[in-house]
C-alpha cells in the first residue's frame, strides 16, 4: 500500500500528515492560508506537496464549520436494509431546516447498533473541493469536522473501558469537542474559541473562557442526552498555552489527559516525530484513509466520478505494466521461436543429408539379404559334412598298443531316409596288430563312437592283419 | 483504427490495452510450443536416422567380410589354392597332386570337385585337414584315403568347393 495523507483544513491553516504504513516514514507540515487570497494559499499548498513529495492519490481531508453536523442516533431498526429505508424516509426530519437537495450526508453504523450521521451543506463541500482541485488535489474522502480524532484514540484505555469522555481539539480560532460514549463517537461540537485568543498576561481569563464554553456544551449534552462527561483528552494546539492543562484541571475538577497520539498507534520514535499534538487530527484523517471506511461527505456523483477516474487510472497503470511484461514476454517468445526455426532449418538439412546417406545403403541391404541366404545355406551344408580331422584324431588317440594302420579309405553312398536323401559315409580301416586282443580292444573303442562296425577279416597267427568297416 | 478506437471505447481502454497484447502473446506462445514440438520431432527423427545408418554401416562391413568369404567367380581357383597352400604350410607338409574339376550343379548350388594328394605323418595330415575345416567351410572333403608307402603316409583327399 502507498502512503496516505491527512489534511486537517481550518480557516487559517492546513495541517498535513503523511505516513507510509509499515515503513514508519512520516512527513508533516503546517501551511498557513491567506484569508481571502485563494491563489496564494493554493500556491503554498502546491509548494509544500512538491517539497515533501507528498502522495496525491490517497488524501483524506476534513470539513469544518457551522454547516457541519455529526451526531449519532439509535435508529428504531437494526436490520441494515430496514435502516436504510428508515433513513431515506426520515432524512428530512434529521436535517434541521435545510432542503435535502442542498445537503450532502453520510452515515456510519457501529457495532452497538447506533448510527453516526453527518451532514454538510453541498455548497460548502463544493467550495472546499474546488479549492483542493485548484491545488491539484482530489481527496479520496471528506470527513466531518473532528470525527477522525476517534481513529487516533480508539486504543486509548477510556475508549476500551467504554467510558463517557470528550476529546478536545484546540485550534487557533475554532476548536472541536468530540464526545465518546460507550466506546463510540456520539457527536462533534464546533466551539468558536481557540488558542488564538490567548495572550500571556491573560492565562486565567483564557482558562475561564474555555471553562465556560466547555461547561455550556457539556451541560447541553447532560440535559439533552444525559451524558455525564468527567474526563477530557486534550489535543491540538494546547501547547501554545503553557499551564493550560493544570489550570483547567483545577478549575473544572475533571480528569484531563494529554496522551501522545502517536504512541497509541505504535508509531516508533525512529519515525522522527516527537509528541506534537498539533497534528493529531491530520493523523486521524490519514488513519481513516487506511481503512477507507466511515463518513465520507464527497457528493455521490463526485464519488462515482472519482471511482471511474480511479478505475481508469488503475487500468492505465495496469495496462502500462502489462504492456511492459507483454513486451518482455513477446521478446523472449520471439527469441525462442527464432531459435527453434533456425534450429529446425539446420535439422531439416541434416535429415536430408542423412536420408541421402541412408539411400546409399539400399544396395547393401539387398546384397546383405542375398549373402545372408548364401551363408545360411553354407552353414547348413557345413553342419552335414564329415569332420575328418576329428575322426582321425579320435582314431589316433585311441589306438591300442601294438596296433597300427596300413590303409584307411572312405566311401559314401546316398540313402533315402523318409523323404530326404542322406549321405552315408563308410570307412575301411586296414592295419596290423601284435595279436587278436589288440584288435578286439580297438573294436571296443570304435563301438563307443561309431556304428555298423563290420570285421571284414582278421588273419594270421601271432601278428595278424585286419580289415574293419565302419559307418560315420 | 477507427473500428479499434470504437471497440476500445465500448469495452474500456484498460481491458483492450491489456487483452490485445496478451492475446498476441498467447499466439506467440502457441507458435513457440509448435516450433518447439516440431524441433523435438526432428531431433527424434535425426536420432533414428543416425541409429539406422550406424546399423547399416555395421551391415555394410559384415557384407564386406561376407563378400570375402564367398569370393567372386574370378577368384575361386586362387581362393582354393590359397587355402590349401596356407593349410600345407601350417601343417608342415607339401602339396602333391591337386585336381580341380568342372563346375557341377547340386541341389540349388554349384560345386567344384577337388582332389589332392598330400604326404606326411599322421599328425601333419590331421592338422592339414583340421585347418581347412576350421578356416574355410566352403571346402568340404567327402572321401579320404590313407596309405603307407615307403614309411610315409600318402593321403588322397576328394571333396568339393561350394559355390554360392
XYZ file of C-alpha atoms in Angstrom:
636
model
C 0.000 0.000 0.000
C 1.172 3.538 -0.784
C 1.378 6.434 1.614
C -1.700 8.163 2.989
C -2.039 11.894 3.510
C -4.378 13.517 6.017
C -5.203 17.229 5.571
C -6.658 18.991 8.603
C -8.173 22.084 6.983
C -9.168 25.093 9.058
C -9.704 28.757 8.071
C -6.153 29.723 8.961
C -4.055 26.585 8.481
C -3.800 23.296 6.681
C -2.012 20.691 8.712
C -0.512 17.949 6.595
C 0.356 14.496 7.856
C 1.655 11.730 5.615
C 2.698 8.279 6.644
C 3.609 5.108 4.881
C 2.178 2.100 6.721
C 4.790 -0.470 7.605
C 7.760 1.767 6.897
C 7.445 4.333 9.711
C 8.028 7.139 7.238
C 6.284 10.283 8.308
C 6.097 13.800 6.897
C 4.183 16.624 8.464
C 3.848 20.313 7.784
C 1.631 23.294 8.568
C 0.551 25.539 5.722
C -0.626 28.985 6.637
C -3.534 30.124 4.497
C -4.120 33.693 3.360
C -7.698 34.530 4.203
C -9.456 35.743 1.066
C -6.473 35.018 -1.206
C -7.150 31.583 -2.578
C -4.450 31.787 -5.264
C -1.548 32.344 -2.862
C -2.960 29.698 -0.488
C -3.052 27.218 -3.372
C 0.477 28.127 -4.353
C 1.700 27.378 -0.850
C -0.147 24.068 -0.753
C 1.359 23.020 -4.117
C 4.835 24.096 -2.942
C 4.592 22.020 0.223
C 3.300 18.992 -1.686
C 6.200 19.244 -4.111
C 8.773 19.947 -1.412
C 7.740 16.985 0.735
C 6.993 14.851 -2.354
C 3.618 14.004 -0.901
C 1.379 11.406 -2.456
C -1.682 12.836 -4.284
C -3.623 9.606 -4.761
C -4.668 8.825 -1.237
C -5.729 12.008 0.541
C -8.333 12.367 3.268
C -9.497 15.839 4.309
C -11.994 17.197 6.801
C -14.658 19.852 6.522
C -15.175 22.294 9.350
C -17.701 24.949 10.079
C -21.186 25.654 11.359
C -22.658 23.975 8.294
C -21.434 20.611 9.551
C -23.394 18.326 11.822
C -22.291 14.966 13.052
C -24.377 13.143 15.602
C -25.126 9.529 16.426
C -28.643 8.193 16.682
C -30.258 4.996 17.809
C -32.447 4.011 14.841
C -35.608 2.031 15.560
C -34.485 -0.758 13.197
C -31.258 -2.642 13.489
C -31.542 -4.532 10.190
C -29.356 -2.810 7.555
C -31.940 -2.814 4.746
C -34.734 -1.667 7.074
C -32.478 1.008 8.497
C -31.683 2.334 5.028
C -35.434 2.570 4.259
C -35.972 4.374 7.538
C -33.020 6.666 6.848
C -34.297 7.644 3.393
C -37.796 8.267 4.750
C -36.638 10.296 7.760
C -33.674 12.124 6.299
C -35.545 15.400 6.041
C -36.560 15.301 9.685
C -32.957 14.588 10.691
C -31.622 17.641 8.838
C -32.539 20.807 10.660
C -34.330 23.256 8.357
C -32.401 22.607 5.178
C -33.724 21.178 1.881
C -32.414 17.694 1.264
C -31.048 18.642 -2.180
C -28.731 21.241 -0.601
C -27.143 18.724 1.740
C -24.533 16.008 1.475
C -24.956 13.291 4.021
C -23.210 10.140 5.046
C -23.591 7.629 7.826
C -21.627 5.029 9.668
C -23.082 2.100 11.563
C -21.457 0.970 14.790
C -21.434 -2.438 16.424
C -23.798 -1.239 19.151
C -26.464 -0.504 16.537
C -26.092 3.261 16.793
C -25.653 5.184 13.601
C -23.427 8.218 13.212
C -24.925 10.589 10.689
C -23.032 13.531 9.223
C -24.481 16.328 7.119
C -22.821 19.193 5.323
C -24.080 21.857 3.008
C -23.447 20.868 -0.585
C -22.300 24.397 -1.396
C -19.594 24.285 1.270
C -18.443 20.838 0.183
C -18.190 22.013 -3.418
C -16.306 25.141 -2.327
C -13.759 23.016 -0.490
C -13.475 20.572 -3.398
C -12.921 23.474 -5.835
C -10.193 24.872 -3.614
C -8.477 21.486 -3.406
C -8.896 20.975 -7.144
C -7.080 24.264 -7.767
C -4.302 22.799 -5.580
C -4.280 19.677 -7.841
C -5.733 17.619 -5.008
C -8.615 15.190 -5.426
C -9.422 13.878 -1.948
C -10.412 10.296 -1.545
C -12.667 11.106 1.421
C -14.052 14.130 3.256
C -14.574 13.581 6.929
C -16.843 15.676 9.119
C -15.138 18.099 11.474
C -13.052 16.327 14.128
C -14.615 12.843 13.892
C -11.254 11.449 12.804
C -9.902 12.015 16.335
C -11.763 8.832 17.218
C -9.416 6.878 14.915
C -6.411 8.138 16.906
C -7.815 7.404 20.367
C -9.530 4.121 19.522
C -6.872 2.295 21.507
C -6.997 4.683 24.494
C -7.929 2.956 27.781
C -11.019 5.176 28.212
C -12.344 4.041 24.843
C -11.654 0.428 25.682
C -13.356 0.871 29.081
C -16.358 2.325 27.204
C -16.242 5.437 29.391
C -18.016 8.671 28.534
C -15.393 11.273 27.722
C -14.638 14.122 25.390
C -11.735 14.785 23.054
C -10.999 18.489 22.878
C -9.064 19.538 19.806
C -7.897 23.104 20.352
C -7.484 25.092 17.164
C -6.386 28.635 16.509
C -9.757 30.366 16.292
C -12.033 27.367 16.472
C -11.902 24.139 18.424
C -13.877 20.902 18.402
C -15.170 18.676 21.114
C -15.781 15.087 20.107
C -17.893 13.186 22.607
C -17.321 9.488 23.028
C -19.848 7.302 24.749
C -19.802 3.552 25.146
C -16.561 3.425 23.160
C -18.199 5.033 20.097
C -18.444 8.639 18.854
C -21.605 10.422 19.935
C -21.208 13.743 18.193
C -18.919 16.659 17.429
C -19.362 20.202 18.595
C -17.649 23.114 16.963
C -16.519 25.728 19.502
C -15.814 29.322 18.478
C -12.841 29.505 20.738
C -9.166 28.681 20.264
C -5.615 29.335 21.329
C -5.545 32.404 19.078
C -7.394 34.255 21.864
C -4.624 33.624 24.329
C -2.206 36.285 25.467
C 0.459 35.618 28.065
C -0.928 38.034 30.635
C -4.404 36.571 30.349
C -3.948 32.859 31.117
C -6.506 32.998 33.886
C -9.073 34.744 31.695
C -8.319 32.305 28.836
C -8.850 29.329 31.089
C -12.060 30.781 32.483
C -13.381 31.478 28.973
C -12.555 27.944 27.860
C -14.178 26.576 31.006
C -17.379 28.494 30.403
C -17.541 27.331 26.769
C -16.942 23.719 27.744
C -19.448 23.835 30.576
C -22.058 25.274 28.251
C -21.553 22.467 25.761
C -21.315 19.712 28.361
C -24.401 20.888 30.237
C -26.303 20.864 26.947
C -25.384 17.208 26.398
C -26.199 16.407 30.011
C -29.616 17.911 29.577
C -30.364 16.540 26.125
C -28.678 13.132 26.171
C -27.879 12.510 29.811
C -24.115 12.393 29.151
C -22.047 12.968 32.264
C -18.603 13.920 30.965
C -15.921 13.905 33.646
C -12.918 13.043 31.511
C -11.358 15.006 28.701
C -8.482 14.246 26.373
C -6.908 17.496 25.263
C -5.082 17.654 21.950
C -4.407 20.130 19.157
C -2.539 23.385 19.757
C -2.895 23.413 23.582
C 0.878 23.576 23.938
C 0.700 27.216 22.816
C -0.894 27.956 26.191
C 1.593 26.928 28.877
C -0.030 25.590 32.035
C -3.414 25.174 30.388
C -3.871 21.549 31.379
C -3.007 22.172 35.039
C -5.222 25.270 35.368
C -8.151 23.739 33.529
C -7.930 20.622 35.674
C -8.019 22.709 38.838
C -10.922 24.893 37.743
C -13.105 22.194 36.160
C -12.352 19.401 38.602
C -12.106 16.904 35.707
C -9.674 14.214 34.666
C -7.811 15.846 31.804
C -5.189 13.889 29.873
C -2.862 14.853 27.049
C -1.635 11.471 25.712
C 0.842 11.153 22.880
C -1.388 10.227 19.933
C 1.424 8.567 18.002
C 2.373 6.272 20.852
C -1.163 4.904 20.961
C -0.836 3.678 17.407
C 2.729 2.474 17.987
C 4.474 4.719 15.501
C 8.059 4.433 16.684
C 10.169 7.434 17.649
C 12.514 6.494 14.793
C 9.831 7.889 12.517
C 11.171 11.288 13.513
C 8.020 12.572 15.111
C 8.063 13.929 18.630
C 4.983 14.405 20.710
C 3.344 17.081 18.597
C -0.401 17.003 19.292
C -0.937 19.752 16.742
C -1.133 17.069 14.002
C -3.474 14.714 15.867
C -6.488 15.389 13.672
C -4.432 15.235 10.447
C -3.025 11.943 11.685
C -6.566 10.709 12.432
C -7.598 11.595 8.881
C -4.644 9.641 7.488
C -5.686 6.669 9.633
C -9.181 6.954 8.200
C -7.646 6.711 4.718
C -6.012 3.478 5.789
C -9.404 1.835 6.380
C -11.305 3.834 3.693
C -14.432 3.388 5.790
C -16.789 5.638 7.677
C -18.210 9.062 6.979
C -17.488 10.444 3.529
C -19.034 13.768 2.597
C -17.933 13.781 -1.031
C -21.147 14.115 -3.103
C -22.381 10.868 -4.632
C -21.793 11.995 -8.236
C -18.261 13.063 -7.350
C -17.634 9.749 -5.646
C -18.787 7.876 -8.730
C -16.673 10.106 -10.973
C -13.734 9.544 -8.658
C -14.283 5.807 -8.738
C -14.419 5.878 -12.523
C -11.305 8.010 -12.668
C -9.528 5.779 -10.191
C -10.561 2.705 -12.147
C -9.315 4.245 -15.370
C -6.046 5.337 -13.778
C -5.567 1.909 -12.289
C -6.360 0.252 -15.571
C -3.963 2.567 -17.366
C -1.224 1.742 -14.885
C -2.069 -1.918 -15.180
C -2.067 -1.647 -18.959
C 1.349 0.032 -18.845
C 2.770 -2.683 -16.614
C 1.026 -5.331 -18.662
C 2.478 -3.824 -21.855
C 5.979 -3.949 -20.369
C 5.567 -7.574 -19.298
C 3.900 -8.433 -22.601
C 6.788 -6.774 -24.439
C 9.361 -8.732 -22.474
C 7.367 -11.934 -22.933
C 6.981 -11.253 -26.658
C 10.702 -10.601 -26.978
C 11.559 -13.817 -25.154
C 8.995 -15.823 -27.114
C 10.166 -14.369 -30.425
C 13.746 -15.223 -29.494
C 12.639 -18.774 -28.670
C 10.652 -19.066 -31.903
C 13.551 -17.727 -33.988
C 15.954 -20.055 -32.226
C 13.746 -23.053 -32.948
C 13.064 -22.012 -36.551
C 16.802 -21.702 -37.187
C 17.442 -24.960 -35.399
C 14.672 -26.678 -37.345
C 16.163 -25.482 -40.636
C 19.521 -26.893 -39.587
C 17.892 -30.166 -38.574
C 15.936 -30.398 -41.837
C 19.167 -30.053 -43.829
C 20.802 -32.675 -41.648
C 17.843 -35.009 -42.173
C 18.133 -34.541 -45.952
C 21.822 -35.455 -45.774
C 21.162 -38.470 -43.556
C 18.354 -39.723 -45.784
C 20.636 -39.389 -48.802
C 23.294 -41.345 -46.977
C 20.770 -43.986 -45.956
C 19.637 -44.394 -49.559
C 23.211 -45.327 -50.495
C 22.845 -48.372 -48.309
C 19.873 -49.767 -50.288
C 22.142 -51.898 -52.492
C 23.980 -53.059 -49.381
C 20.695 -54.152 -47.823
C 19.793 -56.193 -50.897
C 23.273 -57.660 -51.103
C 23.174 -58.461 -47.408
C 19.929 -60.349 -47.898
C 21.417 -62.439 -50.714
C 24.647 -63.024 -48.793
C 22.757 -63.995 -45.648
C 20.804 -66.588 -47.605
C 24.020 -67.937 -49.110
C 25.767 -68.055 -45.741
C 22.876 -69.852 -44.086
C 22.932 -72.396 -46.912
C 26.680 -72.796 -46.431
C 26.220 -73.277 -42.701
C 23.563 -75.859 -43.316
C 25.903 -77.777 -45.643
C 28.748 -77.412 -43.146
C 26.662 -78.950 -40.408
C 26.052 -82.072 -42.508
C 29.679 -82.642 -43.585
C 32.093 -85.150 -42.022
C 34.825 -83.622 -39.897
C 37.724 -85.828 -40.984
C 40.218 -84.194 -38.667
C 38.042 -85.112 -35.660
C 37.725 -88.662 -36.993
C 41.477 -89.003 -37.490
C 42.184 -87.507 -34.067
C 39.761 -89.890 -32.426
C 41.244 -92.906 -34.153
C 44.841 -91.853 -33.455
C 44.324 -91.016 -29.773
C 42.514 -94.311 -29.023
C 44.887 -96.625 -30.841
C 45.828 -99.554 -28.562
C 49.498 -100.502 -28.128
C 50.785 -102.950 -30.719
C 48.260 -101.947 -33.386
C 48.803 -99.737 -36.440
C 47.049 -98.917 -39.675
C 48.331 -99.752 -43.090
C 45.458 -98.217 -45.043
C 42.385 -96.091 -44.405
C 39.874 -95.257 -47.082
C 36.412 -93.813 -47.101
C 33.487 -94.111 -49.406
C 29.994 -92.702 -49.436
C 26.621 -93.585 -50.815
C 23.288 -91.772 -50.908
C 20.475 -93.419 -48.955
C 16.809 -92.409 -48.854
C 15.625 -91.704 -45.331
C 11.901 -90.932 -45.475
C 11.553 -88.085 -47.924
C 15.171 -86.974 -47.547
C 18.239 -88.310 -49.279
C 21.072 -88.737 -46.771
C 24.763 -89.233 -47.446
C 26.153 -92.293 -45.647
C 29.937 -92.353 -45.248
C 31.730 -95.612 -44.619
C 35.379 -96.011 -43.716
C 37.511 -99.070 -44.259
C 40.448 -99.377 -41.870
C 43.245 -101.866 -42.636
C 46.033 -102.495 -40.217
C 48.262 -104.889 -38.322
C 48.273 -105.909 -34.659
C 50.550 -107.942 -32.457
C 47.651 -110.188 -31.504
C 43.864 -110.632 -31.618
C 43.425 -108.986 -28.254
C 44.766 -105.694 -29.554
C 42.277 -105.819 -32.443
C 39.446 -106.588 -30.057
C 40.415 -103.646 -27.838
C 40.453 -101.402 -30.874
C 36.989 -102.588 -31.918
C 35.729 -101.884 -28.380
C 36.959 -98.308 -28.683
C 35.317 -97.923 -32.112
C 31.996 -99.281 -30.857
C 31.709 -96.410 -28.364
C 31.664 -93.771 -31.156
C 30.649 -95.436 -34.404
C 28.080 -97.917 -35.592
C 27.635 -100.601 -38.251
C 31.125 -101.865 -37.467
C 31.941 -104.882 -39.580
C 35.095 -107.016 -39.244
C 35.810 -107.936 -42.791
C 38.861 -110.097 -41.995
C 41.377 -110.960 -39.336
C 44.230 -113.182 -40.467
C 47.399 -114.630 -39.049
C 48.734 -116.280 -36.005
C 50.604 -114.185 -33.510
C 50.843 -110.941 -35.565
C 47.681 -110.536 -37.523
C 46.260 -108.293 -40.243
C 42.738 -106.943 -40.053
C 40.173 -105.083 -42.144
C 37.333 -103.291 -40.386
C 34.445 -101.351 -41.962
C 32.526 -98.726 -40.035
C 29.980 -96.044 -40.678
C 30.330 -92.439 -39.554
C -8.022 2.154 -36.443
C -11.485 3.740 -36.306
C -13.082 0.424 -35.509
C -10.350 -0.344 -32.958
C -10.980 3.018 -31.228
C -14.733 2.365 -31.233
C -14.152 -1.068 -29.772
C -11.827 0.373 -27.159
C -14.413 2.968 -26.117
C -17.040 0.274 -25.911
C -15.068 -2.240 -23.868
C -12.788 0.082 -21.934
C -9.230 1.232 -22.501
C -7.636 -0.961 -19.873
C -9.322 -4.160 -20.932
C -8.393 -3.672 -24.580
C -4.866 -2.482 -23.818
C -4.301 -5.500 -21.630
C -6.239 -8.089 -23.599
C -4.885 -7.353 -27.085
C -1.157 -7.682 -26.263
C -1.750 -10.798 -24.188
C -3.846 -12.304 -26.953
C -0.836 -11.784 -29.230
C 1.361 -13.310 -26.547
C -0.884 -16.376 -26.475
C -0.484 -16.694 -30.259
C 3.299 -16.331 -29.900
C 3.253 -18.894 -27.115
C 1.331 -21.281 -29.343
C 3.898 -20.723 -32.120
C 6.748 -21.256 -29.667
C 5.206 -24.516 -28.446
C 4.553 -25.607 -32.032
C 8.127 -24.877 -33.203
C 9.496 -26.489 -30.058
C 7.491 -29.700 -30.578
C 8.459 -29.712 -34.288
C 12.083 -29.338 -33.217
C 11.686 -32.290 -30.872
C 10.193 -34.495 -33.580
C 13.049 -33.517 -35.946
C 15.611 -34.380 -33.285
C 13.957 -37.768 -32.752
C 13.977 -38.379 -36.494
C 17.668 -37.482 -36.687
C 18.452 -39.829 -33.829
C 16.519 -42.650 -35.528
C 18.239 -41.997 -38.862
C 21.663 -41.995 -37.199
C 20.853 -45.283 -35.480
C 19.654 -46.741 -38.754
C 22.778 -45.553 -40.557
C 25.086 -46.931 -37.892
C 23.270 -50.295 -38.147
C 23.538 -50.131 -41.928
C 27.248 -49.375 -41.618
C 27.642 -52.451 -39.456
C 25.724 -54.490 -42.013
C 27.867 -52.995 -44.752
C 31.082 -54.038 -43.003
C 29.577 -57.508 -42.449
C 28.735 -57.653 -46.140
C 32.348 -56.733 -46.932
C 33.537 -59.637 -44.793
C 30.957 -61.971 -46.307
C 31.987 -60.913 -49.786
C 35.493 -62.024 -48.966
C 34.169 -65.312 -47.573
C 32.084 -66.017 -50.632
C 34.708 -64.669 -53.131
C 33.870 -63.715 -56.674
C 33.833 -66.304 -59.569
C 37.155 -64.960 -60.876
C 38.896 -65.605 -57.578
C 37.618 -69.136 -56.901
C 40.652 -71.083 -58.030
C 43.080 -68.751 -56.343
C 40.949 -68.977 -53.157
C 41.100 -72.792 -53.228
C 44.836 -72.917 -53.882
C 45.485 -70.205 -51.305
C 43.588 -72.145 -48.629
C 45.334 -75.418 -49.481
C 48.732 -73.751 -49.573
C 48.222 -71.987 -46.232
C 46.988 -75.225 -44.630
C 50.010 -77.104 -46.030
C 52.393 -74.507 -44.630
C 50.671 -74.564 -41.261
C 50.772 -78.406 -41.115
C 54.353 -78.503 -42.423
C 53.652 -80.667 -45.436
C 53.976 -80.090 -49.145
C 51.091 -80.398 -51.535
C 51.224 -83.198 -54.033
C 48.881 -83.546 -56.947
C 45.928 -81.106 -56.920
C 42.985 -81.584 -59.233
C 40.070 -79.204 -59.654
C 37.228 -80.393 -61.849
C 34.463 -78.665 -63.776
C 31.582 -76.932 -62.084
C 28.743 -79.296 -61.150
C 25.194 -78.442 -60.160
C 23.874 -79.685 -56.846
C 20.560 -79.045 -55.091
C 20.278 -75.275 -55.646
C 24.019 -74.563 -55.688
C 27.192 -75.406 -57.594
C 30.396 -77.180 -56.626
C 33.896 -77.570 -57.983
C 35.192 -81.106 -57.379
C 38.619 -81.124 -55.734
C 41.130 -83.958 -55.408
C 44.527 -83.701 -53.849
C 47.368 -85.835 -52.621
C 49.491 -84.920 -49.595
C 52.325 -86.715 -47.938
C 53.371 -86.545 -44.326
C 52.902 -88.210 -40.990
C 49.529 -88.928 -39.378
C 49.565 -85.792 -37.236
C 50.562 -83.498 -40.092
C 47.753 -84.840 -42.249
C 45.276 -84.422 -39.405
C 46.466 -80.831 -38.809
C 46.181 -80.040 -42.534
C 42.613 -81.244 -42.713
C 41.714 -79.568 -39.410
C 42.984 -76.183 -40.586
C 40.857 -76.324 -43.749
C 37.787 -77.475 -41.813
C 38.167 -74.634 -39.340
C 39.108 -71.808 -41.662
C 37.203 -72.374 -44.879
C 33.957 -74.232 -44.728
C 33.492 -73.872 -48.468
C 35.986 -76.733 -48.959
C 34.327 -79.898 -47.747
C 36.124 -83.259 -48.023
C 33.891 -86.188 -48.819
C 36.431 -89.001 -49.183
C 39.748 -89.778 -47.623
C 42.319 -92.477 -48.304
C 45.452 -93.009 -46.240
C 48.124 -95.408 -47.363
C 51.611 -96.151 -46.095
C 54.211 -96.068 -48.813
C 57.910 -96.236 -48.145
C 57.482 -95.316 -44.492
C 55.365 -92.223 -45.215
C 51.660 -91.808 -45.296
C 50.153 -90.780 -48.592
C 46.762 -89.153 -48.218
C 44.348 -88.833 -51.086
C 41.512 -86.401 -50.405
C 38.428 -85.859 -52.517
C 35.994 -83.088 -51.853
C 34.098 -80.102 -53.165
C 34.432 -76.371 -53.196
C 30.955 -74.973 -52.673
C 29.964 -72.081 -54.905
C 27.083 -69.966 -53.732
